[in-house]
Every structure is written in structure tokens, then in C-alpha cells.
Coordinates of C-alpha atoms in Angstrom, one line a residue:
Chain D
X10 CA 0.2 -163.4 -211.8
X11 CA -3.0 -161.4 -211.8
X12 CA -2.2 -158.0 -213.2
X13 CA -4.4 -154.9 -212.9
X14 CA -3.4 -152.1 -215.3
X15 CA -4.9 -148.7 -214.4
X16 CA -4.5 -146.6 -217.6
X17 CA -5.0 -142.9 -218.0
X18 CA -4.7 -141.7 -221.6
X19 CA -7.5 -140.4 -223.8
X20 CA -6.1 -141.2 -227.2
X21 CA -6.3 -144.6 -228.8
X22 CA -3.5 -143.7 -231.3
X23 CA -1.1 -142.5 -228.6
X24 CA 2.3 -143.9 -227.6
X25 CA 0.8 -144.8 -224.3
X26 CA -2.0 -146.8 -226.0
X27 CA 0.7 -148.7 -227.9
X28 CA 2.6 -149.3 -224.7
X29 CA -0.6 -150.7 -223.1
X30 CA -1.3 -153.0 -226.1
X31 CA 2.3 -154.3 -226.0
X32 CA 2.1 -154.9 -222.3
X33 CA -1.1 -156.8 -222.5
X34 CA 0.3 -159.0 -225.3
X35 CA 3.5 -159.6 -223.4
X36 CA 1.9 -160.4 -220.0
X37 CA -0.7 -162.7 -221.6
X38 CA 2.1 -164.6 -223.5
X39 CA 3.9 -165.0 -220.2
X40 CA 0.8 -166.7 -218.8
X41 CA -0.4 -163.8 -216.6
X42 CA -4.0 -162.7 -216.4
X43 CA -4.6 -159.1 -217.2
X44 CA -7.5 -156.7 -216.3
X45 CA -7.5 -153.1 -217.3
X46 CA -9.2 -150.1 -215.8
X47 CA -9.1 -147.7 -218.8
X48 CA -10.1 -144.6 -216.9
X49 CA -11.0 -142.2 -219.7
X50 CA -12.9 -145.0 -221.6
X51 CA -14.8 -145.8 -218.4
X52 CA -15.5 -142.1 -217.9
X53 CA -14.3 -142.7 -214.4
X54 CA -15.4 -140.0 -212.0
X55 CA -12.4 -138.7 -210.1
X56 CA -14.2 -136.3 -207.7
X57 CA -14.6 -137.5 -204.1
X58 CA -18.0 -136.3 -202.8
X59 CA -20.8 -137.3 -200.4
X60 CA -22.5 -139.0 -203.4
X61 CA -19.9 -141.8 -203.0
X62 CA -21.8 -143.0 -199.9
X63 CA -25.1 -144.8 -199.7
X64 CA -25.0 -144.5 -195.9
X65 CA -23.6 -141.9 -193.5
X66 CA -22.1 -142.3 -190.1
X67 CA -21.9 -138.6 -189.7
X68 CA -24.7 -137.1 -191.7
X69 CA -24.2 -133.5 -190.6
X70 CA -20.6 -133.0 -191.6
X71 CA -18.7 -134.9 -194.4
X72 CA -15.5 -136.6 -193.2
X73 CA -14.6 -138.4 -196.3
X74 CA -12.2 -141.0 -194.9
X75 CA -14.4 -141.9 -192.0
X76 CA -17.4 -142.4 -194.3
X77 CA -15.2 -144.6 -196.6
X78 CA -14.6 -147.0 -193.7
X79 CA -18.3 -146.9 -192.6
X80 CA -19.6 -147.5 -196.1
X81 CA -17.2 -150.2 -196.8
X82 CA -18.3 -152.0 -193.7
X83 CA -21.9 -151.6 -194.7
X84 CA -21.6 -152.4 -198.4
X85 CA -22.8 -148.9 -199.2
X86 CA -20.0 -147.5 -201.3
X87 CA -20.8 -146.2 -204.7
X88 CA -20.8 -149.2 -207.2
X89 CA -18.0 -147.7 -209.3
X90 CA -15.7 -147.6 -206.3
X91 CA -16.7 -151.1 -205.2
X92 CA -15.9 -152.5 -208.6
X93 CA -12.4 -151.0 -208.6
X94 CA -11.7 -152.2 -205.0
X95 CA -12.6 -155.7 -206.2
X96 CA -10.1 -155.5 -209.0
X97 CA -7.5 -154.0 -206.7
X98 CA -7.8 -156.8 -204.1
X99 CA -7.9 -159.4 -206.9
X100 CA -4.5 -158.4 -208.4
X101 CA -1.0 -159.5 -207.5
X102 CA 0.6 -156.7 -209.5
X103 CA -0.8 -153.2 -209.9
X104 CA 0.5 -151.1 -212.8
X105 CA -0.3 -147.4 -212.9
X106 CA 0.3 -146.2 -216.5
X107 CA 0.0 -142.5 -217.3
X108 CA 1.7 -139.6 -218.9
X109 CA 3.5 -137.5 -216.3
X110 CA 1.6 -134.2 -216.1
X111 CA 2.9 -131.5 -213.8
X112 CA 5.2 -133.9 -212.1
X113 CA 2.3 -136.2 -211.1
X114 CA -0.6 -138.4 -212.3
X115 CA -3.4 -136.8 -214.4
X116 CA -6.4 -135.8 -212.3
X117 CA -8.5 -138.8 -213.4
X118 CA -5.9 -141.2 -212.0
X119 CA -5.4 -139.1 -208.8
X120 CA -9.2 -139.5 -208.3
X121 CA -9.0 -143.2 -208.8
X122 CA -6.5 -143.3 -205.8
X123 CA -8.5 -140.8 -203.8
X124 CA -11.8 -142.8 -204.1
X125 CA -10.6 -146.4 -204.4
X126 CA -7.8 -146.6 -201.9
X127 CA -10.4 -146.6 -199.1
X128 CA -9.9 -146.4 -195.4
X129 CA -10.7 -149.7 -193.9
X130 CA -9.4 -151.8 -196.8
X131 CA -6.2 -150.2 -198.1
X132 CA -5.1 -148.5 -194.9
X133 CA -6.4 -147.5 -191.5
X134 CA -6.3 -148.5 -187.8
X135 CA -2.5 -148.2 -188.0
X136 CA -2.1 -150.4 -191.1
X137 CA 0.3 -148.9 -193.6
X138 CA 3.5 -149.6 -195.5
X139 CA 4.3 -153.3 -194.9
X140 CA 1.2 -153.7 -192.9
X141 CA -1.0 -152.0 -195.5
X142 CA -4.1 -153.6 -197.1
X143 CA -2.2 -154.3 -200.4
X144 CA 0.5 -156.2 -198.5
X145 CA 1.9 -159.0 -200.6
X146 CA 1.3 -157.2 -203.9
X147 CA 3.7 -155.6 -206.3
X148 CA 3.2 -152.3 -208.0
X149 CA 4.9 -150.3 -210.7
X150 CA 4.7 -146.9 -212.2
X151 CA 4.8 -146.8 -216.0
X152 CA 5.0 -143.3 -217.2
X153 CA 6.0 -141.1 -220.2
X154 CA 7.4 -137.6 -220.2
X155 CA 8.5 -134.9 -222.6
X156 CA 11.5 -134.4 -220.3
X157 CA 14.9 -135.6 -221.4
X158 CA 16.7 -138.0 -219.1
X159 CA 19.3 -135.4 -218.0
X160 CA 16.4 -133.2 -216.8
X161 CA 15.6 -136.0 -214.3
X162 CA 19.1 -136.1 -212.7
X163 CA 19.2 -134.6 -209.2
X164 CA 20.9 -131.5 -210.7
X165 CA 18.5 -131.5 -213.7
X166 CA 15.7 -129.1 -214.5
X167 CA 13.0 -131.5 -213.2
X168 CA 14.9 -133.0 -210.3
X169 CA 15.7 -136.5 -209.3
X170 CA 13.0 -138.9 -210.4
X171 CA 12.8 -140.6 -207.0
X172 CA 11.8 -137.2 -205.6
X173 CA 9.3 -136.4 -208.3
X174 CA 7.7 -139.8 -207.9
X175 CA 7.9 -139.9 -204.0
X176 CA 4.3 -139.0 -203.5
X177 CA 3.2 -141.8 -205.9
X178 CA 5.7 -144.5 -205.1
X179 CA 6.1 -143.9 -201.4
X180 CA 2.9 -142.0 -200.5
X181 CA 0.4 -144.0 -202.5
X182 CA 1.9 -147.4 -203.4
X183 CA 4.3 -148.3 -200.6
X184 CA 2.0 -146.7 -198.0
X185 CA -0.8 -149.0 -199.2
X186 CA 1.4 -152.0 -198.7
X187 CA 2.8 -152.7 -202.1
X188 CA 6.4 -153.7 -203.0
X189 CA 7.2 -151.0 -205.6
X190 CA 9.2 -152.1 -208.6
X191 CA 11.5 -149.6 -210.3
X192 CA 9.5 -147.3 -212.6
X193 CA 9.5 -147.7 -216.4
X194 CA 9.9 -144.3 -217.9
X195 CA 9.7 -143.3 -221.6
X196 CA 11.6 -140.1 -221.9
X197 CA 11.2 -137.2 -224.4
X198 CA 8.4 -139.1 -226.2
X199 CA 7.3 -136.0 -228.0
X200 CA 10.7 -135.6 -229.6
X201 CA 12.2 -139.0 -230.3
X202 CA 11.9 -140.8 -233.6
X203 CA 9.8 -143.8 -234.5
X204 CA 12.7 -146.2 -234.0
X205 CA 13.3 -145.0 -230.5
X206 CA 9.6 -145.3 -229.6
X207 CA 9.8 -148.9 -230.9
X208 CA 12.8 -149.5 -228.7
X209 CA 10.8 -148.2 -225.7
X210 CA 8.1 -150.8 -226.5
X211 CA 10.8 -153.5 -226.6
X212 CA 12.4 -152.3 -223.4
X213 CA 9.1 -152.3 -221.6
X214 CA 8.4 -155.9 -222.8
X215 CA 11.8 -156.9 -221.4
X216 CA 11.0 -155.3 -218.1
X217 CA 7.7 -157.2 -217.9
X218 CA 9.7 -160.5 -218.4
X219 CA 11.5 -159.7 -215.1
X220 CA 8.5 -158.8 -213.0
X221 CA 8.9 -161.7 -210.6
X222 CA 12.6 -161.4 -210.1
X223 CA 13.0 -157.6 -210.1
X224 CA 14.3 -156.1 -206.9
X225 CA 11.8 -153.6 -205.4
X226 CA 12.7 -150.1 -204.4
X227 CA 13.5 -149.7 -200.7
X228 CA 11.0 -148.1 -198.4
X229 CA 11.3 -148.5 -194.6
X230 CA 9.0 -151.0 -193.0
X231 CA 6.7 -149.6 -190.2
X232 CA 8.8 -151.2 -187.5
X233 CA 11.8 -149.0 -188.5
X234 CA 9.9 -146.0 -187.0
X235 CA 9.7 -145.2 -183.3
X236 CA 6.7 -144.0 -181.3
X237 CA 7.5 -140.5 -182.5
X238 CA 7.1 -141.7 -186.1
X239 CA 10.8 -141.0 -186.9
X240 CA 13.4 -143.6 -187.7
X241 CA 14.7 -145.4 -184.7
X242 CA 18.2 -144.7 -183.6
X243 CA 20.7 -146.9 -185.4
X244 CA 18.5 -147.3 -188.5
X245 CA 20.1 -145.6 -191.6
X246 CA 18.0 -142.9 -193.0
X247 CA 16.4 -143.2 -196.4
X248 CA 18.3 -141.8 -199.2
X249 CA 15.6 -140.6 -201.6
X250 CA 16.8 -137.4 -203.1
X251 CA 19.5 -137.3 -200.4
X252 CA 22.1 -139.4 -202.3
X253 CA 25.1 -137.8 -203.9
X254 CA 24.1 -135.4 -206.6
X255 CA 24.5 -137.0 -210.0
X256 CA 28.1 -136.6 -211.4
X257 CA 28.8 -133.0 -212.5
X258 CA 30.4 -132.3 -215.8
X259 CA 33.1 -129.7 -216.4
Chain G
X43 CA -2.6 -107.3 -204.0
X44 CA -5.1 -109.3 -206.0
X45 CA -5.4 -112.7 -204.5
X46 CA -6.9 -115.8 -206.1
X47 CA -7.6 -118.7 -203.6
X48 CA -8.2 -122.0 -205.3
X49 CA -10.0 -124.1 -202.7
X50 CA -10.7 -127.8 -202.6
X51 CA -12.8 -129.0 -199.7
X52 CA -16.4 -130.4 -199.9
X53 CA -17.6 -129.5 -196.4
X54 CA -18.8 -126.1 -195.3
X55 CA -18.3 -127.0 -191.7
X56 CA -14.7 -128.3 -192.1
X57 CA -11.5 -126.9 -190.6
X58 CA -10.5 -126.0 -194.2
X59 CA -13.6 -123.9 -194.7
X60 CA -12.9 -122.1 -191.4
X61 CA -9.3 -121.4 -192.6
X62 CA -10.7 -120.1 -195.9
X63 CA -13.2 -117.8 -194.2
X64 CA -10.4 -116.5 -191.9
X65 CA -8.1 -115.8 -194.8
X66 CA -10.7 -113.9 -196.7
X67 CA -11.5 -111.7 -193.7
X68 CA -7.8 -111.1 -193.0
X69 CA -6.8 -110.4 -196.6
X70 CA -9.8 -108.0 -197.1
X71 CA -8.9 -106.2 -193.8
X72 CA -5.4 -105.8 -195.2
X73 CA -6.7 -104.1 -198.3
X74 CA -6.2 -106.9 -200.7
X75 CA -8.9 -108.0 -203.2
X76 CA -9.9 -111.6 -203.0
X77 CA -11.4 -114.0 -205.6
X78 CA -12.1 -117.6 -204.8
X79 CA -12.4 -120.7 -207.1
X80 CA -14.3 -123.1 -204.8
X81 CA -13.8 -126.1 -206.9
X82 CA -16.4 -128.5 -205.4
X83 CA -19.0 -125.7 -205.1
X84 CA -18.4 -124.9 -208.8
X85 CA -18.6 -128.6 -209.6
X86 CA -15.3 -128.0 -211.5
X87 CA -14.6 -130.7 -214.1
X88 CA -11.1 -132.0 -213.5
X89 CA -10.9 -134.4 -216.5
X90 CA -8.8 -133.2 -219.5
X91 CA -10.5 -134.4 -222.7
X92 CA -11.1 -133.4 -226.3
X93 CA -14.3 -131.7 -225.1
X94 CA -12.1 -128.9 -223.8
X95 CA -11.5 -127.7 -227.3
X96 CA -13.8 -125.9 -229.7
X97 CA -11.3 -126.2 -232.5
X98 CA -8.7 -128.8 -233.4
X99 CA -5.3 -128.4 -235.0
X100 CA -4.9 -132.2 -235.1
X101 CA -8.4 -133.6 -235.4
X102 CA -7.2 -137.2 -235.9
X103 CA -5.2 -137.7 -232.8
X104 CA -5.6 -135.8 -229.5
X105 CA -2.4 -134.2 -228.3
X106 CA -3.7 -132.3 -225.3
X107 CA -1.0 -129.8 -224.8
X108 CA -0.7 -128.8 -228.4
X109 CA -4.5 -128.3 -228.6
X110 CA -4.3 -126.1 -225.5
X111 CA -2.0 -123.7 -227.3
X112 CA -4.0 -123.8 -230.5
X113 CA -7.4 -123.3 -228.8
X114 CA -6.0 -120.5 -226.6
X115 CA -4.8 -118.7 -229.8
X116 CA -8.1 -119.1 -231.4
X117 CA -10.3 -118.3 -228.4
X118 CA -11.8 -121.8 -228.5
X119 CA -11.0 -123.2 -225.1
X120 CA -13.9 -124.5 -223.0
X121 CA -15.5 -121.5 -221.2
X122 CA -14.8 -123.0 -217.8
X123 CA -11.1 -123.1 -218.5
X124 CA -11.1 -119.6 -220.0
X125 CA -12.8 -118.3 -216.9
X126 CA -10.1 -119.8 -214.7
X127 CA -7.2 -118.5 -216.9
X128 CA -8.7 -115.0 -216.6
X129 CA -8.6 -115.3 -212.8
X130 CA -5.1 -116.7 -212.8
X131 CA -3.6 -114.0 -214.9
X132 CA -5.5 -111.4 -212.9
X133 CA -4.0 -112.3 -209.6
X134 CA -0.7 -111.2 -207.9
X135 CA -0.9 -114.1 -205.4
X136 CA -2.2 -117.6 -206.0
X137 CA -3.1 -119.6 -203.0
X138 CA -3.8 -123.4 -203.4
X139 CA -5.7 -124.5 -200.3
X140 CA -6.5 -128.2 -199.9
X141 CA -6.3 -131.2 -197.6
X142 CA -3.2 -133.2 -198.4
X143 CA -4.5 -136.5 -199.8
X144 CA -2.1 -139.3 -200.7
X145 CA 0.8 -136.8 -200.4
X146 CA -0.7 -134.6 -203.1
X147 CA -3.7 -132.4 -204.1
X148 CA -7.2 -133.9 -204.3
X149 CA -8.0 -134.9 -207.9
X150 CA -10.3 -131.9 -208.4
X151 CA -7.4 -129.6 -207.8
X152 CA -5.0 -131.6 -209.9
X153 CA -7.5 -131.3 -212.7
X154 CA -7.6 -127.5 -212.2
X155 CA -3.8 -127.5 -212.8
X156 CA -4.0 -129.9 -215.8
X157 CA -6.7 -127.9 -217.6
X158 CA -6.0 -124.3 -216.6
X159 CA -2.2 -124.2 -216.7
X160 CA -2.3 -124.2 -220.5
X161 CA 0.5 -124.4 -222.9
X162 CA 0.9 -121.0 -224.6
X163 CA -0.1 -118.9 -221.6
X164 CA 1.5 -120.5 -218.5
X165 CA 4.4 -122.3 -220.1
X166 CA 5.6 -123.2 -223.6
X167 CA 8.2 -122.2 -226.2
X168 CA 10.9 -122.6 -223.6
X169 CA 9.2 -120.4 -221.0
X170 CA 9.3 -121.9 -217.6
X171 CA 10.5 -121.1 -214.1
X172 CA 11.5 -117.5 -213.9
X173 CA 10.5 -117.1 -217.6
X174 CA 7.1 -118.8 -217.0
X175 CA 3.8 -117.2 -217.8
X176 CA 3.0 -116.5 -214.1
X177 CA 6.3 -114.6 -213.8
X178 CA 6.0 -111.7 -211.3
X179 CA 3.3 -113.5 -209.2
X180 CA 3.6 -115.2 -205.8
X181 CA 2.1 -118.5 -204.9
X182 CA 1.6 -120.4 -201.7
X183 CA 0.5 -123.9 -200.6
X184 CA -2.0 -124.0 -197.7
X185 CA -2.7 -127.5 -196.7
X186 CA -3.8 -129.7 -193.8
X187 CA -2.8 -133.2 -192.9
X188 CA -3.6 -135.9 -190.4
X189 CA 0.2 -136.4 -190.1
X190 CA 2.1 -135.2 -187.0
X191 CA 5.0 -132.7 -187.6
X192 CA 7.6 -135.4 -186.7
X193 CA 6.3 -137.6 -189.5
X194 CA 7.3 -134.8 -192.0
X195 CA 10.9 -134.8 -190.9
X196 CA 13.4 -136.2 -193.4
X197 CA 13.6 -139.3 -191.2
X198 CA 9.9 -139.3 -190.5
X199 CA 7.2 -141.7 -191.7
X200 CA 6.0 -139.3 -194.5
X201 CA 9.4 -137.8 -195.4
X202 CA 10.6 -134.3 -195.7
X203 CA 7.8 -131.9 -196.6
X204 CA 9.9 -130.2 -199.3
X205 CA 10.1 -133.6 -201.0
X206 CA 6.4 -134.4 -200.6
X207 CA 5.5 -131.0 -202.0
X208 CA 8.2 -130.9 -204.7
X209 CA 5.8 -131.8 -207.5
X210 CA 3.5 -129.0 -206.4
X211 CA 5.9 -126.3 -205.4
X212 CA 8.6 -126.9 -208.0
X213 CA 6.7 -128.8 -210.7
X214 CA 3.6 -126.7 -210.8
X215 CA 4.0 -123.3 -209.1
X216 CA 7.7 -122.5 -209.7
X217 CA 7.7 -124.1 -213.1
X218 CA 4.8 -121.8 -214.1
X219 CA 6.9 -118.8 -213.0
X220 CA 5.6 -118.0 -209.5
X221 CA 7.8 -117.1 -206.5
X222 CA 6.7 -119.8 -204.1
X223 CA 6.2 -118.7 -200.4
X224 CA 6.8 -121.2 -197.7
X225 CA 3.8 -123.5 -197.3
X226 CA 1.3 -123.1 -194.4
X227 CA 0.6 -126.5 -193.0
X228 CA -2.0 -127.5 -190.3
X229 CA -0.7 -130.7 -188.8
X230 CA -2.7 -133.6 -187.2
X231 CA -6.0 -131.7 -187.7
X232 CA -8.0 -134.8 -187.1
X233 CA -6.5 -135.2 -183.6
X234 CA -5.8 -131.8 -182.1
X235 CA -8.2 -130.0 -179.8
X236 CA -10.3 -127.0 -180.5
X237 CA -7.8 -124.6 -179.0
X238 CA -5.1 -125.8 -181.3
X239 CA -7.3 -125.5 -184.3
X240 CA -7.9 -121.9 -183.3
X241 CA -4.2 -121.3 -182.9
X242 CA -3.8 -122.6 -186.5
X243 CA -6.3 -120.0 -187.7
X244 CA -4.4 -117.2 -185.9
X245 CA -1.1 -118.5 -187.2
X246 CA -2.4 -118.4 -190.7
X247 CA -3.7 -114.9 -190.3
X248 CA -0.3 -113.9 -189.0
X249 CA 1.4 -115.5 -192.1
X250 CA -1.0 -113.5 -194.4
X251 CA 0.2 -110.3 -192.8
X252 CA 3.7 -111.1 -194.0
X253 CA 2.8 -111.9 -197.6
X254 CA 4.7 -109.1 -199.1
X255 CA 7.8 -109.4 -197.1
X256 CA 8.1 -113.2 -196.8
X257 CA 11.2 -114.7 -198.4
X258 CA 10.2 -117.1 -201.2
X259 CA 11.6 -120.7 -201.3
X260 CA 14.6 -121.1 -203.6
X261 CA 14.2 -122.7 -207.0
X262 CA 16.9 -122.4 -209.6
X263 CA 16.3 -119.8 -212.4
X264 CA 16.4 -121.2 -215.9
X265 CA 19.7 -119.6 -216.6
X266 CA 21.3 -121.9 -213.9
X267 CA 20.9 -124.8 -216.3
X268 CA 23.1 -125.6 -219.2
X269 CA 22.2 -126.9 -222.7
X270 CA 22.0 -130.4 -221.2
X271 CA 19.3 -129.1 -218.7
X272 CA 21.6 -129.8 -215.8
X273 CA 23.0 -127.2 -213.4
X274 CA 26.0 -125.4 -214.9
X275 CA 29.4 -126.2 -213.4
X276 CA 30.0 -124.0 -210.4
X277 CA 26.4 -123.6 -209.5
X278 CA 25.6 -125.2 -206.1
X279 CA 23.0 -128.0 -206.5
X280 CA 19.6 -127.6 -205.0
X281 CA 19.2 -129.0 -201.5
X282 CA 15.6 -130.2 -201.5
X283 CA 15.5 -133.5 -199.6
X284 CA 19.3 -133.5 -199.8
X285 CA 20.0 -131.5 -196.7
X286 CA 21.3 -133.0 -193.5
X287 CA 18.7 -135.4 -192.0
X288 CA 16.8 -133.8 -189.2
X289 CA 18.5 -134.2 -185.9
X290 CA 18.3 -137.8 -184.6
X291 CA 17.5 -138.5 -181.0
X292 CA 19.2 -141.1 -178.9

């Protein structure tokens, strides 16, 4: 497989950097080809502005998504965006690796999504979910958090992880057409001991050995929705965050 | 009330800019004082790096949140961050106004959260939710989307809005201590006619007249959670995304 890892951590000595190094070693040993977009190292610009466009269909009033499509068609996108689109369309597996900040990706990674997931290539003209531009690819969230596992239960302080990650896993990755593998989460990284952090590295390597056989998360295909964009009668509703609350103690 | 509007749209002729102008007029007429952080106009830097810190507690290895606290205590935060913290602590009501991009805030606004919601002022040492640093303040999401309202039903293409906005409303605003007012959402802005857009402006003005009486959304106070960070026995679980699916047709 061709694997693109989009990585968002500033510190070369961080746990996230160790996780990245381990994944590159493991993926390479498995015979996969790996490319990395190390966003801080690249000083990637996350801010979507008119400067992203060498041409303008509507010069008087910026409509960012419409200019994405027009500039893609005319080869006039900013070169940093074009380079990332090339990597994205090259890969079979997209890994987003980041520390969970405020229940989401750091801004530098959100900007990578905002600017690189362009209208006309990744979505648009009705293409989304299983008809999205990344159709046929797999994707995976790899994240770390200071939160304890119990905090991420549906009755935990943070809330169910599938709810917390819904905008990323459903709204970005599945929407763009990817099959989304279960996330790999390193919990309470600030507080665990060295042995536990090593176990996380081993657990991640083990997960990477199952990439091709792992069962993706379920997201409804586009055909499950009616003309009103709601699930057709007879199709069971999604269960994200709607399942039974995690078992209560006491 | 003292109102801080954090605004993330690039285009002065956009619907979002019209919504902003209307809100400033309405809030001022109501006797409130308004300040605006117009993030694109300010060319706000959303990327959290070591350059944000004039001093370092741990010079060898960047731990962003720990340096936030240290630099806050030593008055050594980057001046652009310090200026935004001053506005944030000044306000009684924080409005985040943005177009919904990929089920979330644009990167420039995520970076405002990442860099301005600093450890030591907004959260930290166990302070969060009702004990968070923004305790006593109100907050409100004002957003626009190309999605139709039906798409944001729990059985809709996008999913329930309270799930989509969970990282923002729970993870950022409630976590920081704010009482979160119901969001104001302008649907299908790309597709509706001029009259509908005008109705949205009027609806928003009407909502702003109810700021002080509006019932906030429910988020559990910290005391509802036990030592395992899960809801104590006997406390009814939150219902975000777990309520009954919206009525099905057919």
C-alpha cells in the first residue's frame, strides 16, 4: 500500500514523533511505501485566502469553494496545495496523526483539510461519502490525549469518542470517500509511565499489521438517503452516540 | 453586556459579513458594548509554536500547554495572544461566528482557540466546565452552512447538529466555563434566495434581543462526575445525539 501520513506535532522529542517513527519503520518493514506531510516542519500555511488562487472565476467576491474548483480545473491552485493534492490522490491509506486539542485537530491540520480537500477533486457535483473523490482509499485517525479512557465513555467527562471524532471521521474522511478504520488513541499520555508509552508504540505497530484486514467503521452510503437527505424508510439509523450508554457502576 | 465577536470570514461582501454588521447594529442599539476579533482582517496566526513563548520552563522539549501556563504567569506570551486573552476575559458574551467547514470551524478560528484558550487562565489545575476560567460568561455559535436543515437531523446526511457541534459547544465553550446558548444556524446559504437571507438577518437580530433570557444548553457540571470521571450513579446521562431519532417519514 501507498501510505500518506499527515503529521501535526511541533516537537521532535515528543511521544507523537516516536509514534510516527515507529509507524514508518513498521509500514516500511511490511512492504508499504510511506510519504509524510510533516505540517509544522513544512511550515504549512493553514489559512484559506484568495492568495490560494492564481485565477478567479468571480473576481469581485471570494467564494472559496467555487474558486477551488475553478483553479483546480485551470491548474492555478497555489503550489503548496497542488503538491498535497498529488500526495493525497497517490495514497491508498491516509493517516491523520495529531494530538487531540480542544476535541479536534490542531489548527495547522484543520487548514490542511480546508485547503487540500478541494471542491472538484475530493467532493462536489453531488459526489460524497462512497461516491467521494477519495473513494477506494482507507483512512485512519491516530491521536493522543491527556484524557483517561473513562472520560471518553458516553457518560464520561469528554463524551463518547465516536461523537468527539464525528466531524473528523464522518465529516472529513468518510464524506471525502474514505473507508475509515477504527482510530488508534493513546490515552493520558501526559500521565502514564515510560513502560505504558512503549506499550502504546507496540500496540500501534500491531494495529498497522492489520491495516488490510481491519473492518472499517460504518457510515451510511449515499444511496441510503432519500431526496430529503434523510435515511430512507426501512434503513436503520446510525448509532453514533446513540447506542446504549456505557455500563454504569454502582 | 460586553460582547466579543470572533469572526472568521475573508469576504467583506459575504452573507457572514452582513450577519456581522447586523449583529453589531442590533447589539449596540440594545445598549451592549461590542468588540470584534476579525481574524482574517487581523491576519491572525493560527499556528501554535514555540515562537508563542518569550520564556521557556522546559527549553529542551516543547510542551505547549505547560509553556502556556508558565508564560502567562511570567507575562511572556506572544503579544497577539495576550491581546486576545484580554478581550476574552473582558467579555460577558463570546460569539464565535464562522462558516461551517468540514463540520467544524475554519483553521484560523481553531488556531484562535488553540493559542488563546491558555492553560492557567481558561482551564488547568482541575478547573473546567462550571469551574472553568470563563465561568460566568455566555457563549454562542453563529454559523452558516450549505447543508439543508433535513441534513442536520439525527437521520440526516450530516447528522444531528448537537453531535456535529459537540467538540465546539462542549469541548471548547462549555469546557472553558461558558454557559452555551443555542446556536444560530443559517442553512443552505448558497442556495436560498435574497428574501430568505434577509429573513436570516432578522431572525438573528431577534435572537440577539433574547440573549439575557435565553435558556443555555445543558452540559453536566463537574460535580456530576465521579472520581473515575464518569457520571455518578443516579445522574441521568447526557442526551446529546442519544435522543430519539428525528421522526421518520413513510
